[in-house]
Amino acid sequence: MKNTLTEELLVSLSADKPSISPKFFYDDVGSHLFDVITLLNEYYPTRTEKWIMVAYRREIADAVAHCDVLVDLGAGNCAKGSQLFTSIKPKQYRALDISKEYLEAAVADLEKQFPQIEMSAQAVDLSLPLTFPELQALRKVFFYPGSSIGNFDPEKADQFFINLAQECYGNGGLLIGVDLVKDTQTLNLAYNDPLGVTAAFNLNALLNVNRLIGSNFKLQDWEHYAFYNASQSRIEMHLRARSDVQVTLPSNGSQDHIISFSKGDLIHTENSYKYTQENFVEKLRRAGFTDIQCWTDPKKHFLVCFANT
Ligand code: AVJ
């Protein structure tokens, strides 16, 4: 594990455009920092999605119509998934996430509250194709909230949707939440909160990397840098070197690797793509979904879609 991570980070940090994958945000501290981000006034996505889900609860349940299995992609604490139980009434609940321990505890709690729903927890890497042959005959609802799709490059997102549309086998669909393109100021503020929680969340990736591979990033050498790139319709998050810095990546066996950064150099840590409703619906259609219904908030800040096959 340690070796492959070291290898992965050595490659991504020595590249022409150095990067650290956003998956490195989510250690224990990072997951909690993200939870705090979702409470911030400036970070509108979480609360706006919640508002849509509540305001259009009936309409969404009607669009879904019937659900044998709710497949929660990136379930986390299962809070959003379980909110759907009373409206969508799934017979089975499948919670998927990268971290299995966290997930199993959440699912165990839910099983006590909803003994009539059959539940399971499964560790997955969502960047790889998913397959559910055992669910073929059942009506499935894939659930992918929170604009997690925004972390995928547009081409990757297409692949992800094509995979899911196929896995529906004509019997089911995708319930998804996505952040919408809006004025630059609102976008920039959501990723540059004055309290500095997003900055801490970004910088924490360095602490996580140090812990995982034994590197020696120092927080005082780096600063949070996030902005909306309008031509690519995405928020970019970076860590910017505050001075010339050298970082050592230990390697067992061979020599340690030293990577040098100059003042102002960037490490790209995240893209968060934003879509227009038209773009997004077209994307779902191209992937093989046919009947697509959408709900949004009055300011059109966020979009929830049910894409049927
Ligand atoms: C979890 C990927 C949806 O892109 O808004 C929040 C992550 N990064 N603030 C997002 C995030 C900085 C979030 N997603």
PDB file of C-alpha atoms and ligand atoms in Angstrom:
ATOM      1  CA  MET A   1       0.000   0.000   0.000  1.00  0.00           C
ATOM      2  CA  LYS A   2       2.623   2.491   1.125  1.00  0.00           C
ATOM      3  CA  ASN A   3       4.781   1.733  -1.923  1.00  0.00           C
ATOM      4  CA  THR A   4       2.087   2.198  -4.526  1.00  0.00           C
ATOM      5  CA  LEU A   5       0.973   5.448  -2.886  1.00  0.00           C
ATOM      6  CA  THR A   6       4.569   6.696  -2.801  1.00  0.00           C
ATOM      7  CA  GLU A   7       4.883   5.786  -6.473  1.00  0.00           C
ATOM      8  CA  GLU A   8       1.594   7.496  -7.361  1.00  0.00           C
ATOM      9  CA  LEU A   9       2.527  10.693  -5.516  1.00  0.00           C
ATOM     10  CA  LEU A  10       6.078  10.710  -6.845  1.00  0.00           C
ATOM     11  CA  VAL A  11       4.679  10.633 -10.378  1.00  0.00           C
ATOM     12  CA  SER A  12       1.948  13.221  -9.792  1.00  0.00           C
ATOM     13  CA  LEU A  13       4.201  15.625  -7.846  1.00  0.00           C
ATOM     14  CA  SER A  14       7.088  15.457 -10.323  1.00  0.00           C
ATOM     15  CA  ALA A  15       4.840  16.022 -13.330  1.00  0.00           C
ATOM     16  CA  ASP A  16       4.929  19.141 -15.468  1.00  0.00           C
ATOM     17  CA  LYS A  17       1.846  20.301 -13.603  1.00  0.00           C
ATOM     18  CA  PRO A  18       2.263  18.880 -10.101  1.00  0.00           C
ATOM     19  CA  SER A  19      -0.875  17.505  -8.493  1.00  0.00           C
ATOM     20  CA  ILE A  20      -2.230  15.617  -5.503  1.00  0.00           C
ATOM     21  CA  SER A  21      -5.491  13.721  -6.080  1.00  0.00           C
ATOM     22  CA  PRO A  22      -8.535  15.026  -4.160  1.00  0.00           C
ATOM     23  CA  LYS A  23      -8.887  11.561  -2.607  1.00  0.00           C
ATOM     24  CA  PHE A  24      -6.064  12.631  -0.257  1.00  0.00           C
ATOM     25  CA  PHE A  25      -8.356  15.232   1.351  1.00  0.00           C
ATOM     26  CA  TYR A  26     -10.425  12.642   3.116  1.00  0.00           C
ATOM     27  CA  ASP A  27      -8.558  11.340   6.125  1.00  0.00           C
ATOM     28  CA  ASP A  28     -10.303  11.624   9.473  1.00  0.00           C
ATOM     29  CA  VAL A  29      -9.513  15.322   9.936  1.00  0.00           C
ATOM     30  CA  GLY A  30     -10.257  16.101   6.282  1.00  0.00           C
ATOM     31  CA  SER A  31     -13.632  14.349   6.390  1.00  0.00           C
ATOM     32  CA  HIS A  32     -14.569  16.392   9.440  1.00  0.00           C
ATOM     33  CA  LEU A  33     -13.322  19.609   7.811  1.00  0.00           C
ATOM     34  CA  PHE A  34     -15.496  18.832   4.805  1.00  0.00           C
ATOM     35  CA  ASP A  35     -18.481  18.369   7.129  1.00  0.00           C
ATOM     36  CA  VAL A  36     -17.762  21.857   8.531  1.00  0.00           C
ATOM     37  CA  ILE A  37     -17.511  23.283   4.986  1.00  0.00           C
ATOM     38  CA  THR A  38     -21.044  22.040   4.321  1.00  0.00           C
ATOM     39  CA  LEU A  39     -22.247  24.126   7.295  1.00  0.00           C
ATOM     40  CA  LEU A  40     -20.693  27.378   6.051  1.00  0.00           C
ATOM     41  CA  ASN A  41     -22.879  30.147   4.731  1.00  0.00           C
ATOM     42  CA  GLU A  42     -20.643  30.614   1.703  1.00  0.00           C
ATOM     43  CA  TYR A  43     -20.824  26.921   0.746  1.00  0.00           C
ATOM     44  CA  TYR A  44     -24.309  26.814  -0.776  1.00  0.00           C
ATOM     45  CA  PRO A  45     -24.270  23.361  -2.518  1.00  0.00           C
ATOM     46  CA  THR A  46     -25.109  21.082   0.424  1.00  0.00           C
ATOM     47  CA  ARG A  47     -27.929  23.144   1.876  1.00  0.00           C
ATOM     48  CA  THR A  48     -29.371  23.964  -1.554  1.00  0.00           C
ATOM     49  CA  GLU A  49     -29.433  20.308  -2.571  1.00  0.00           C
ATOM     50  CA  LYS A  50     -31.147  19.505   0.723  1.00  0.00           C
ATOM     51  CA  TRP A  51     -33.716  22.230   0.047  1.00  0.00           C
ATOM     52  CA  ILE A  52     -34.480  20.770  -3.404  1.00  0.00           C
ATOM     53  CA  MET A  53     -34.769  17.241  -2.011  1.00  0.00           C
ATOM     54  CA  VAL A  54     -37.251  18.395   0.631  1.00  0.00           C
ATOM     55  CA  ALA A  55     -39.228  20.804  -1.552  1.00  0.00           C
ATOM     56  CA  TYR A  56     -39.645  18.251  -4.371  1.00  0.00           C
ATOM     57  CA  ARG A  57     -39.760  15.128  -2.253  1.00  0.00           C
ATOM     58  CA  ARG A  58     -43.087  13.980  -3.738  1.00  0.00           C
ATOM     59  CA  GLU A  59     -42.182  14.788  -7.353  1.00  0.00           C
ATOM     60  CA  ILE A  60     -38.845  12.999  -7.024  1.00  0.00           C
ATOM     61  CA  ALA A  61     -40.490   9.925  -5.515  1.00  0.00           C
ATOM     62  CA  ASP A  62     -43.056   9.942  -8.331  1.00  0.00           C
ATOM     63  CA  ALA A  63     -40.314  10.138 -10.969  1.00  0.00           C
ATOM     64  CA  VAL A  64     -38.473   7.209  -9.379  1.00  0.00           C
ATOM     65  CA  ALA A  65     -41.832   5.405  -9.207  1.00  0.00           C
ATOM     66  CA  HIS A  66     -40.627   2.129  -7.782  1.00  0.00           C
ATOM     67  CA  CYS A  67     -37.337   1.055  -6.271  1.00  0.00           C
ATOM     68  CA  ASP A  68     -36.122  -2.458  -5.488  1.00  0.00           C
ATOM     69  CA  VAL A  69     -32.566  -1.362  -4.690  1.00  0.00           C
ATOM     70  CA  LEU A  70     -31.197   2.028  -3.743  1.00  0.00           C
ATOM     71  CA  VAL A  71     -27.496   2.012  -4.650  1.00  0.00           C
ATOM     72  CA  ASP A  72     -25.817   4.840  -2.763  1.00  0.00           C
ATOM     73  CA  LEU A  73     -22.571   5.786  -4.525  1.00  0.00           C
ATOM     74  CA  GLY A  74     -20.251   7.467  -2.027  1.00  0.00           C
ATOM     75  CA  ALA A  75     -22.619   6.977   0.890  1.00  0.00           C
ATOM     76  CA  GLY A  76     -20.347   8.321   3.668  1.00  0.00           C
ATOM     77  CA  ASN A  77     -22.487   8.489   6.784  1.00  0.00           C
ATOM     78  CA  CYS A  78     -25.574   7.409   4.754  1.00  0.00           C
ATOM     79  CA  ALA A  79     -27.460  10.536   5.887  1.00  0.00           C
ATOM     80  CA  LYS A  80     -28.555  11.616   2.405  1.00  0.00           C
ATOM     81  CA  GLY A  81     -29.404   8.071   1.295  1.00  0.00           C
ATOM     82  CA  SER A  82     -31.506   7.303   4.343  1.00  0.00           C
ATOM     83  CA  GLN A  83     -33.457  10.547   3.852  1.00  0.00           C
ATOM     84  CA  LEU A  84     -34.946   8.878   0.777  1.00  0.00           C
ATOM     85  CA  PHE A  85     -36.195   5.754   2.567  1.00  0.00           C
ATOM     86  CA  THR A  86     -39.634   7.022   3.491  1.00  0.00           C
ATOM     87  CA  SER A  87     -40.381   8.616   0.106  1.00  0.00           C
ATOM     88  CA  ILE A  88     -38.775   6.144  -2.302  1.00  0.00           C
ATOM     89  CA  LYS A  89     -39.318   3.051  -0.121  1.00  0.00           C
ATOM     90  CA  PRO A  90     -36.493   0.830  -1.365  1.00  0.00           C
ATOM     91  CA  LYS A  91     -36.614  -2.883  -0.503  1.00  0.00           C
ATOM     92  CA  GLN A  92     -32.812  -3.013  -0.447  1.00  0.00           C
ATOM     93  CA  TYR A  93     -30.165  -0.429   0.357  1.00  0.00           C
ATOM     94  CA  ARG A  94     -26.609  -0.845  -0.928  1.00  0.00           C
ATOM     95  CA  ALA A  95     -24.133   1.639   0.529  1.00  0.00           C
ATOM     96  CA  LEU A  96     -20.870   2.061  -1.365  1.00  0.00           C
ATOM     97  CA  ASP A  97     -17.879   4.166  -0.332  1.00  0.00           C
ATOM     98  CA  ILE A  98     -14.092   4.122  -0.259  1.00  0.00           C
ATOM     99  CA  SER A  99     -13.797   3.722   3.497  1.00  0.00           C
ATOM    100  CA  LYS A 100     -15.460   0.522   4.652  1.00  0.00           C
ATOM    101  CA  GLU A 101     -15.164   0.842   8.447  1.00  0.00           C
ATOM    102  CA  TYR A 102     -17.005   4.163   8.581  1.00  0.00           C
ATOM    103  CA  LEU A 103     -19.665   2.843   6.228  1.00  0.00           C
ATOM    104  CA  GLU A 104     -20.293  -0.394   8.114  1.00  0.00           C
ATOM    105  CA  ALA A 105     -20.929   1.488  11.343  1.00  0.00           C
ATOM    106  CA  ALA A 106     -23.410   3.823   9.612  1.00  0.00           C
ATOM    107  CA  VAL A 107     -25.230   0.921   7.938  1.00  0.00           C
ATOM    108  CA  ALA A 108     -25.407  -1.035  11.217  1.00  0.00           C
ATOM    109  CA  ASP A 109     -27.151   1.939  12.841  1.00  0.00           C
ATOM    110  CA  LEU A 110     -29.607   2.287   9.971  1.00  0.00           C
ATOM    111  CA  GLU A 111     -30.506  -1.401  10.029  1.00  0.00           C
ATOM    112  CA  LYS A 112     -31.876  -0.933  13.542  1.00  0.00           C
ATOM    113  CA  GLN A 113     -34.016   1.999  12.424  1.00  0.00           C
ATOM    114  CA  PHE A 114     -35.262   0.352   9.219  1.00  0.00           C
ATOM    115  CA  PRO A 115     -35.367  -3.411   9.863  1.00  0.00           C
ATOM    116  CA  GLN A 116     -37.639  -3.962   6.831  1.00  0.00           C
ATOM    117  CA  ILE A 117     -34.900  -2.789   4.409  1.00  0.00           C
ATOM    118  CA  GLU A 118     -32.198  -5.266   3.508  1.00  0.00           C
ATOM    119  CA  MET A 119     -28.821  -3.496   3.712  1.00  0.00           C
ATOM    120  CA  SER A 120     -25.204  -4.000   2.759  1.00  0.00           C
ATOM    121  CA  ALA A 121     -21.991  -1.992   2.833  1.00  0.00           C
ATOM    122  CA  GLN A 122     -19.292  -2.307   0.186  1.00  0.00           C
ATOM    123  CA  ALA A 123     -15.904  -0.633  -0.294  1.00  0.00           C
ATOM    124  CA  VAL A 124     -15.422   0.622  -3.864  1.00  0.00           C
ATOM    125  CA  ASP A 125     -13.224   2.860  -5.965  1.00  0.00           C
ATOM    126  CA  LEU A 126     -15.647   4.958  -8.008  1.00  0.00           C
ATOM    127  CA  SER A 127     -12.965   5.847 -10.545  1.00  0.00           C
ATOM    128  CA  LEU A 128     -13.183   2.224 -11.753  1.00  0.00           C
ATOM    129  CA  PRO A 129     -16.137   0.727 -13.678  1.00  0.00           C
ATOM    130  CA  LEU A 130     -18.887  -0.685 -11.445  1.00  0.00           C
ATOM    131  CA  THR A 131     -20.812  -3.870 -12.126  1.00  0.00           C
ATOM    132  CA  PHE A 132     -23.861  -5.333 -10.396  1.00  0.00           C
ATOM    133  CA  PRO A 133     -24.816  -8.523 -12.297  1.00  0.00           C
ATOM    134  CA  GLU A 134     -26.835  -9.785  -9.320  1.00  0.00           C
ATOM    135  CA  LEU A 135     -29.121  -6.740  -9.546  1.00  0.00           C
ATOM    136  CA  GLN A 136     -29.922  -7.123 -13.251  1.00  0.00           C
ATOM    137  CA  ALA A 137     -33.566  -8.143 -12.841  1.00  0.00           C
ATOM    138  CA  LEU A 138     -34.308  -5.561 -10.133  1.00  0.00           C
ATOM    139  CA  ARG A 139     -35.310  -1.934 -10.489  1.00  0.00           C
ATOM    140  CA  LYS A 140     -32.278   0.031  -9.312  1.00  0.00           C
ATOM    141  CA  VAL A 141     -31.912   3.649  -8.336  1.00  0.00           C
ATOM    142  CA  PHE A 142     -28.318   4.840  -8.355  1.00  0.00           C
ATOM    143  CA  PHE A 143     -27.888   7.815  -6.034  1.00  0.00           C
ATOM    144  CA  TYR A 144     -24.975  10.227  -6.539  1.00  0.00           C
ATOM    145  CA  PRO A 145     -25.609  13.448  -4.624  1.00  0.00           C
ATOM    146  CA  GLY A 146     -23.494  16.402  -3.522  1.00  0.00           C
ATOM    147  CA  SER A 147     -22.009  17.269  -6.926  1.00  0.00           C
ATOM    148  CA  SER A 148     -19.377  14.612  -6.355  1.00  0.00           C
ATOM    149  CA  ILE A 149     -19.564  14.244 -10.139  1.00  0.00           C
ATOM    150  CA  GLY A 150     -17.822  17.647 -10.269  1.00  0.00           C
ATOM    151  CA  ASN A 151     -14.508  16.035  -9.361  1.00  0.00           C
ATOM    152  CA  PHE A 152     -14.499  14.015 -12.596  1.00  0.00           C
ATOM    153  CA  ASP A 153     -13.132  15.544 -15.785  1.00  0.00           C
ATOM    154  CA  PRO A 154     -16.041  15.844 -18.274  1.00  0.00           C
ATOM    155  CA  GLU A 155     -14.819  12.842 -20.307  1.00  0.00           C
ATOM    156  CA  LYS A 156     -14.507  10.731 -17.135  1.00  0.00           C
ATOM    157  CA  ALA A 157     -17.999  11.791 -16.119  1.00  0.00           C
ATOM    158  CA  ASP A 158     -19.296  10.593 -19.520  1.00  0.00           C
ATOM    159  CA  GLN A 159     -17.686   7.197 -18.945  1.00  0.00           C
ATOM    160  CA  PHE A 160     -19.164   7.031 -15.455  1.00  0.00           C
ATOM    161  CA  PHE A 161     -22.673   7.777 -16.814  1.00  0.00           C
ATOM    162  CA  ILE A 162     -22.348   5.300 -19.694  1.00  0.00           C
ATOM    163  CA  ASN A 163     -21.322   2.623 -17.182  1.00  0.00           C
ATOM    164  CA  LEU A 164     -24.304   3.396 -14.907  1.00  0.00           C
ATOM    165  CA  ALA A 165     -26.813   3.584 -17.777  1.00  0.00           C
ATOM    166  CA  GLN A 166     -25.656   0.132 -18.891  1.00  0.00           C
ATOM    167  CA  GLU A 167     -25.852  -1.227 -15.352  1.00  0.00           C
ATOM    168  CA  CYS A 168     -29.506  -0.165 -15.206  1.00  0.00           C
ATOM    169  CA  TYR A 169     -30.351  -2.862 -17.802  1.00  0.00           C
ATOM    170  CA  GLY A 170     -33.358  -0.805 -18.814  1.00  0.00           C
ATOM    171  CA  ASN A 171     -34.769  -1.105 -15.330  1.00  0.00           C
ATOM    172  CA  GLY A 172     -33.846   1.857 -13.175  1.00  0.00           C
ATOM    173  CA  GLY A 173     -32.120   5.186 -13.232  1.00  0.00           C
ATOM    174  CA  LEU A 174     -29.796   7.694 -11.659  1.00  0.00           C
ATOM    175  CA  LEU A 175     -30.734  10.304  -9.049  1.00  0.00           C
ATOM    176  CA  ILE A 176     -27.946  12.853  -9.090  1.00  0.00           C
ATOM    177  CA  GLY A 177     -27.138  16.287  -7.689  1.00  0.00           C
ATOM    178  CA  VAL A 178     -24.839  18.698  -9.523  1.00  0.00           C
ATOM    179  CA  ASP A 179     -23.598  22.223  -8.953  1.00  0.00           C
ATOM    180  CA  LEU A 180     -24.614  24.781 -11.593  1.00  0.00           C
ATOM    181  CA  VAL A 181     -22.629  27.504 -13.351  1.00  0.00           C
ATOM    182  CA  LYS A 182     -23.401  30.846 -11.698  1.00  0.00           C
ATOM    183  CA  ASP A 183     -21.842  34.256 -11.038  1.00  0.00           C
ATOM    184  CA  THR A 184     -18.103  34.082 -10.386  1.00  0.00           C
ATOM    185  CA  GLN A 185     -18.303  35.859  -7.044  1.00  0.00           C
ATOM    186  CA  THR A 186     -20.634  33.281  -5.498  1.00  0.00           C
ATOM    187  CA  LEU A 187     -18.458  30.458  -6.818  1.00  0.00           C
ATOM    188  CA  ASN A 188     -15.197  31.979  -5.614  1.00  0.00           C
ATOM    189  CA  LEU A 189     -16.575  32.725  -2.165  1.00  0.00           C
ATOM    190  CA  ALA A 190     -17.781  29.130  -1.718  1.00  0.00           C
ATOM    191  CA  TYR A 191     -14.179  27.951  -2.089  1.00  0.00           C
ATOM    192  CA  ASN A 192     -12.551  30.885  -0.270  1.00  0.00           C
ATOM    193  CA  ASP A 193     -14.558  31.121   2.926  1.00  0.00           C
ATOM    194  CA  PRO A 194     -13.386  33.909   5.244  1.00  0.00           C
ATOM    195  CA  LEU A 195     -13.099  31.522   8.198  1.00  0.00           C
ATOM    196  CA  GLY A 196     -10.448  29.567   6.303  1.00  0.00           C
ATOM    197  CA  VAL A 197     -12.049  26.137   6.617  1.00  0.00           C
ATOM    198  CA  THR A 198     -11.600  25.379   2.917  1.00  0.00           C
ATOM    199  CA  ALA A 199      -7.974  26.523   3.190  1.00  0.00           C
ATOM    200  CA  ALA A 200      -7.466  24.126   6.122  1.00  0.00           C
ATOM    201  CA  PHE A 201      -9.207  21.350   4.157  1.00  0.00           C
ATOM    202  CA  ASN A 202      -6.870  21.950   1.210  1.00  0.00           C
ATOM    203  CA  LEU A 203      -3.691  22.169   3.329  1.00  0.00           C
ATOM    204  CA  ASN A 204      -4.668  19.072   5.287  1.00  0.00           C
ATOM    205  CA  ALA A 205      -4.004  16.994   2.139  1.00  0.00           C
ATOM    206  CA  LEU A 206      -0.306  17.661   2.774  1.00  0.00           C
ATOM    207  CA  LEU A 207      -0.536  16.354   6.333  1.00  0.00           C
ATOM    208  CA  ASN A 208      -2.356  13.278   5.101  1.00  0.00           C
ATOM    209  CA  VAL A 209       0.285  12.678   2.428  1.00  0.00           C
ATOM    210  CA  ASN A 210       3.063  13.114   5.035  1.00  0.00           C
ATOM    211  CA  ARG A 211       1.358  10.551   7.242  1.00  0.00           C
ATOM    212  CA  LEU A 212       0.768   8.088   4.393  1.00  0.00           C
ATOM    213  CA  ILE A 213       4.174   8.162   2.699  1.00  0.00           C
ATOM    214  CA  GLY A 214       6.469   9.844   5.235  1.00  0.00           C
ATOM    215  CA  SER A 215       7.113  12.977   3.164  1.00  0.00           C
ATOM    216  CA  ASN A 216       7.983  16.264   4.894  1.00  0.00           C
ATOM    217  CA  PHE A 217       5.648  18.939   3.524  1.00  0.00           C
ATOM    218  CA  LYS A 218       5.527  21.879   5.952  1.00  0.00           C
ATOM    219  CA  LEU A 219       2.240  23.735   6.132  1.00  0.00           C
ATOM    220  CA  GLN A 220       3.873  27.140   6.528  1.00  0.00           C
ATOM    221  CA  ASP A 221       5.488  26.710   3.081  1.00  0.00           C
ATOM    222  CA  TRP A 222       2.100  26.503   1.291  1.00  0.00           C
ATOM    223  CA  GLU A 223      -1.033  28.572   0.873  1.00  0.00           C
ATOM    224  CA  HIS A 224      -4.561  27.857  -0.299  1.00  0.00           C
ATOM    225  CA  TYR A 225      -5.346  29.121  -3.799  1.00  0.00           C
ATOM    226  CA  ALA A 226      -8.772  28.567  -5.345  1.00  0.00           C
ATOM    227  CA  PHE A 227     -10.484  30.297  -8.246  1.00  0.00           C
ATOM    228  CA  TYR A 228     -13.188  29.823 -10.839  1.00  0.00           C
ATOM    229  CA  ASN A 229     -11.785  29.000 -14.261  1.00  0.00           C
ATOM    230  CA  ALA A 230     -14.660  30.189 -16.462  1.00  0.00           C
ATOM    231  CA  SER A 231     -13.282  28.813 -19.731  1.00  0.00           C
ATOM    232  CA  GLN A 232     -13.292  25.294 -18.235  1.00  0.00           C
ATOM    233  CA  SER A 233     -16.384  25.818 -16.044  1.00  0.00           C
ATOM    234  CA  ARG A 234     -14.559  24.626 -12.964  1.00  0.00           C
ATOM    235  CA  ILE A 235     -13.274  25.695  -9.609  1.00  0.00           C
ATOM    236  CA  GLU A 236      -9.591  24.863  -9.371  1.00  0.00           C
ATOM    237  CA  MET A 237      -7.983  24.351  -6.002  1.00  0.00           C
ATOM    238  CA  HIS A 238      -4.226  24.520  -5.683  1.00  0.00           C
ATOM    239  CA  LEU A 239      -1.560  24.786  -3.010  1.00  0.00           C
ATOM    240  CA  ARG A 240       0.890  27.562  -3.806  1.00  0.00           C
ATOM    241  CA  ALA A 241       4.515  27.606  -2.593  1.00  0.00           C
ATOM    242  CA  ARG A 242       5.137  30.662  -0.380  1.00  0.00           C
ATOM    243  CA  SER A 243       8.894  30.411  -0.980  1.00  0.00           C
ATOM    244  CA  ASP A 244      11.342  28.065  -2.685  1.00  0.00           C
ATOM    245  CA  VAL A 245      10.765  24.659  -1.086  1.00  0.00           C
ATOM    246  CA  GLN A 246      12.195  21.174  -1.216  1.00  0.00           C
ATOM    247  CA  VAL A 247      10.194  18.142  -0.251  1.00  0.00           C
ATOM    248  CA  THR A 248      11.635  14.699   0.448  1.00  0.00           C
ATOM    249  CA  LEU A 249       9.653  11.612  -0.504  1.00  0.00           C
ATOM    250  CA  PRO A 250      11.189   8.607   1.239  1.00  0.00           C
ATOM    251  CA  SER A 251      11.521   5.447  -0.778  1.00  0.00           C
ATOM    252  CA  ASN A 252      12.357   2.150   0.873  1.00  0.00           C
ATOM    253  CA  GLY A 253      15.247   0.434  -0.788  1.00  0.00           C
ATOM    254  CA  SER A 254      16.402   3.027  -3.296  1.00  0.00           C
ATOM    255  CA  GLN A 255      17.303   6.639  -2.632  1.00  0.00           C
ATOM    256  CA  ASP A 256      14.862   9.203  -1.288  1.00  0.00           C
ATOM    257  CA  HIS A 257      13.395  11.540  -3.899  1.00  0.00           C
ATOM    258  CA  ILE A 258      13.721  15.278  -3.521  1.00  0.00           C
ATOM    259  CA  ILE A 259      11.237  17.482  -5.340  1.00  0.00           C
ATOM    260  CA  SER A 260      11.958  21.208  -5.661  1.00  0.00           C
ATOM    261  CA  PHE A 261       9.348  23.930  -5.963  1.00  0.00           C
ATOM    262  CA  SER A 262       9.960  27.628  -6.595  1.00  0.00           C
ATOM    263  CA  LYS A 263       8.041  30.394  -4.898  1.00  0.00           C
ATOM    264  CA  GLY A 264       4.620  30.651  -6.560  1.00  0.00           C
ATOM    265  CA  ASP A 265       4.632  27.091  -7.940  1.00  0.00           C
ATOM    266  CA  LEU A 266       1.316  25.272  -7.732  1.00  0.00           C
ATOM    267  CA  ILE A 267       0.196  21.822  -6.714  1.00  0.00           C
ATOM    268  CA  HIS A 268      -3.218  21.188  -8.241  1.00  0.00           C
ATOM    269  CA  THR A 269      -5.416  19.454  -5.659  1.00  0.00           C
ATOM    270  CA  GLU A 270      -8.939  19.563  -7.070  1.00  0.00           C
ATOM    271  CA  ASN A 271     -11.232  20.430  -9.939  1.00  0.00           C
ATOM    272  CA  SER A 272     -14.880  21.008  -9.174  1.00  0.00           C
ATOM    273  CA  TYR A 273     -16.769  21.221 -12.468  1.00  0.00           C
ATOM    274  CA  LYS A 274     -19.961  23.223 -12.765  1.00  0.00           C
ATOM    275  CA  TYR A 275     -22.595  22.559 -15.427  1.00  0.00           C
ATOM    276  CA  THR A 276     -25.536  24.327 -16.958  1.00  0.00           C
ATOM    277  CA  GLN A 277     -28.806  22.408 -16.786  1.00  0.00           C
ATOM    278  CA  GLU A 278     -28.819  22.100 -20.595  1.00  0.00           C
ATOM    279  CA  ASN A 279     -25.253  20.709 -20.717  1.00  0.00           C
ATOM    280  CA  PHE A 280     -25.870  18.291 -17.955  1.00  0.00           C
ATOM    281  CA  VAL A 281     -29.129  16.898 -19.335  1.00  0.00           C
ATOM    282  CA  GLU A 282     -27.483  16.516 -22.740  1.00  0.00           C
ATOM    283  CA  LYS A 283     -24.620  14.622 -21.119  1.00  0.00           C
ATOM    284  CA  LEU A 284     -27.017  12.196 -19.418  1.00  0.00           C
ATOM    285  CA  ARG A 285     -28.893  11.710 -22.691  1.00  0.00           C
ATOM    286  CA  ARG A 286     -25.691  10.962 -24.615  1.00  0.00           C
ATOM    287  CA  ALA A 287     -24.786   8.342 -22.004  1.00  0.00           C
ATOM    288  CA  GLY A 288     -27.998   6.435 -22.681  1.00  0.00           C
ATOM    289  CA  PHE A 289     -30.528   7.820 -20.226  1.00  0.00           C
ATOM    290  CA  THR A 290     -33.797   8.656 -21.941  1.00  0.00           C
ATOM    291  CA  ASP A 291     -36.319  10.272 -19.656  1.00  0.00           C
ATOM    292  CA  ILE A 292     -34.702  13.025 -17.576  1.00  0.00           C
ATOM    293  CA  GLN A 293     -36.508  15.127 -14.988  1.00  0.00           C
ATOM    294  CA  CYS A 294     -34.862  18.042 -13.165  1.00  0.00           C
ATOM    295  CA  TRP A 295     -35.492  20.121 -10.077  1.00  0.00           C
ATOM    296  CA  THR A 296     -33.700  23.270  -8.999  1.00  0.00           C
ATOM    297  CA  ASP A 297     -33.826  26.013  -6.342  1.00  0.00           C
ATOM    298  CA  PRO A 298     -35.245  29.512  -7.013  1.00  0.00           C
ATOM    299  CA  LYS A 299     -31.758  30.994  -7.564  1.00  0.00           C
ATOM    300  CA  LYS A 300     -30.800  28.084  -9.846  1.00  0.00           C
ATOM    301  CA  HIS A 301     -27.655  27.403  -7.845  1.00  0.00           C
ATOM    302  CA  PHE A 302     -27.963  23.605  -7.804  1.00  0.00           C
ATOM    303  CA  LEU A 303     -29.638  20.882  -9.837  1.00  0.00           C
ATOM    304  CA  VAL A 304     -31.123  17.500  -8.957  1.00  0.00           C
ATOM    305  CA  CYS A 305     -31.988  15.122 -11.825  1.00  0.00           C
ATOM    306  CA  PHE A 306     -33.596  11.741 -12.089  1.00  0.00           C
ATOM    307  CA  ALA A 307     -32.391  10.125 -15.293  1.00  0.00           C
ATOM    308  CA  ASN A 308     -34.424   7.066 -16.213  1.00  0.00           C
ATOM    309  CA  THR A 309     -33.372   4.428 -18.729  1.00  0.00           C
TER     310      THR A 309
HETATM  311  C1  AVJ B   1     -17.255  16.978  -2.434  1.00  0.00           C
HETATM  312  C2  AVJ B   1     -16.311  17.378  -4.573  1.00  0.00           C
HETATM  313  C3  AVJ B   1     -18.536  18.079  -4.109  1.00  0.00           C
HETATM  314  O1  AVJ B   1     -16.321  20.197  -5.164  1.00  0.00           O
HETATM  315  O2  AVJ B   1     -17.551  21.378  -3.827  1.00  0.00           O
HETATM  316  C4  AVJ B   1     -15.617  21.540  -1.153  1.00  0.00           C
HETATM  317  C5  AVJ B   1     -15.375  19.291  -2.420  1.00  0.00           C
HETATM  318  N1  AVJ B   1     -13.750  21.152  -2.131  1.00  0.00           N
HETATM  319  N2  AVJ B   1     -14.813  22.587  -0.953  1.00  0.00           N
HETATM  320  C6  AVJ B   1     -16.867  20.374  -4.073  1.00  0.00           C
HETATM  321  C7  AVJ B   1     -14.934  20.631  -1.919  1.00  0.00           C
HETATM  322  C8  AVJ B   1     -13.669  22.346  -1.526  1.00  0.00           C
HETATM  323  C9  AVJ B   1     -16.754  19.282  -3.008  1.00  0.00           C
HETATM  324  N3  AVJ B   1     -17.186  17.944  -3.537  1.00  0.00           N
END
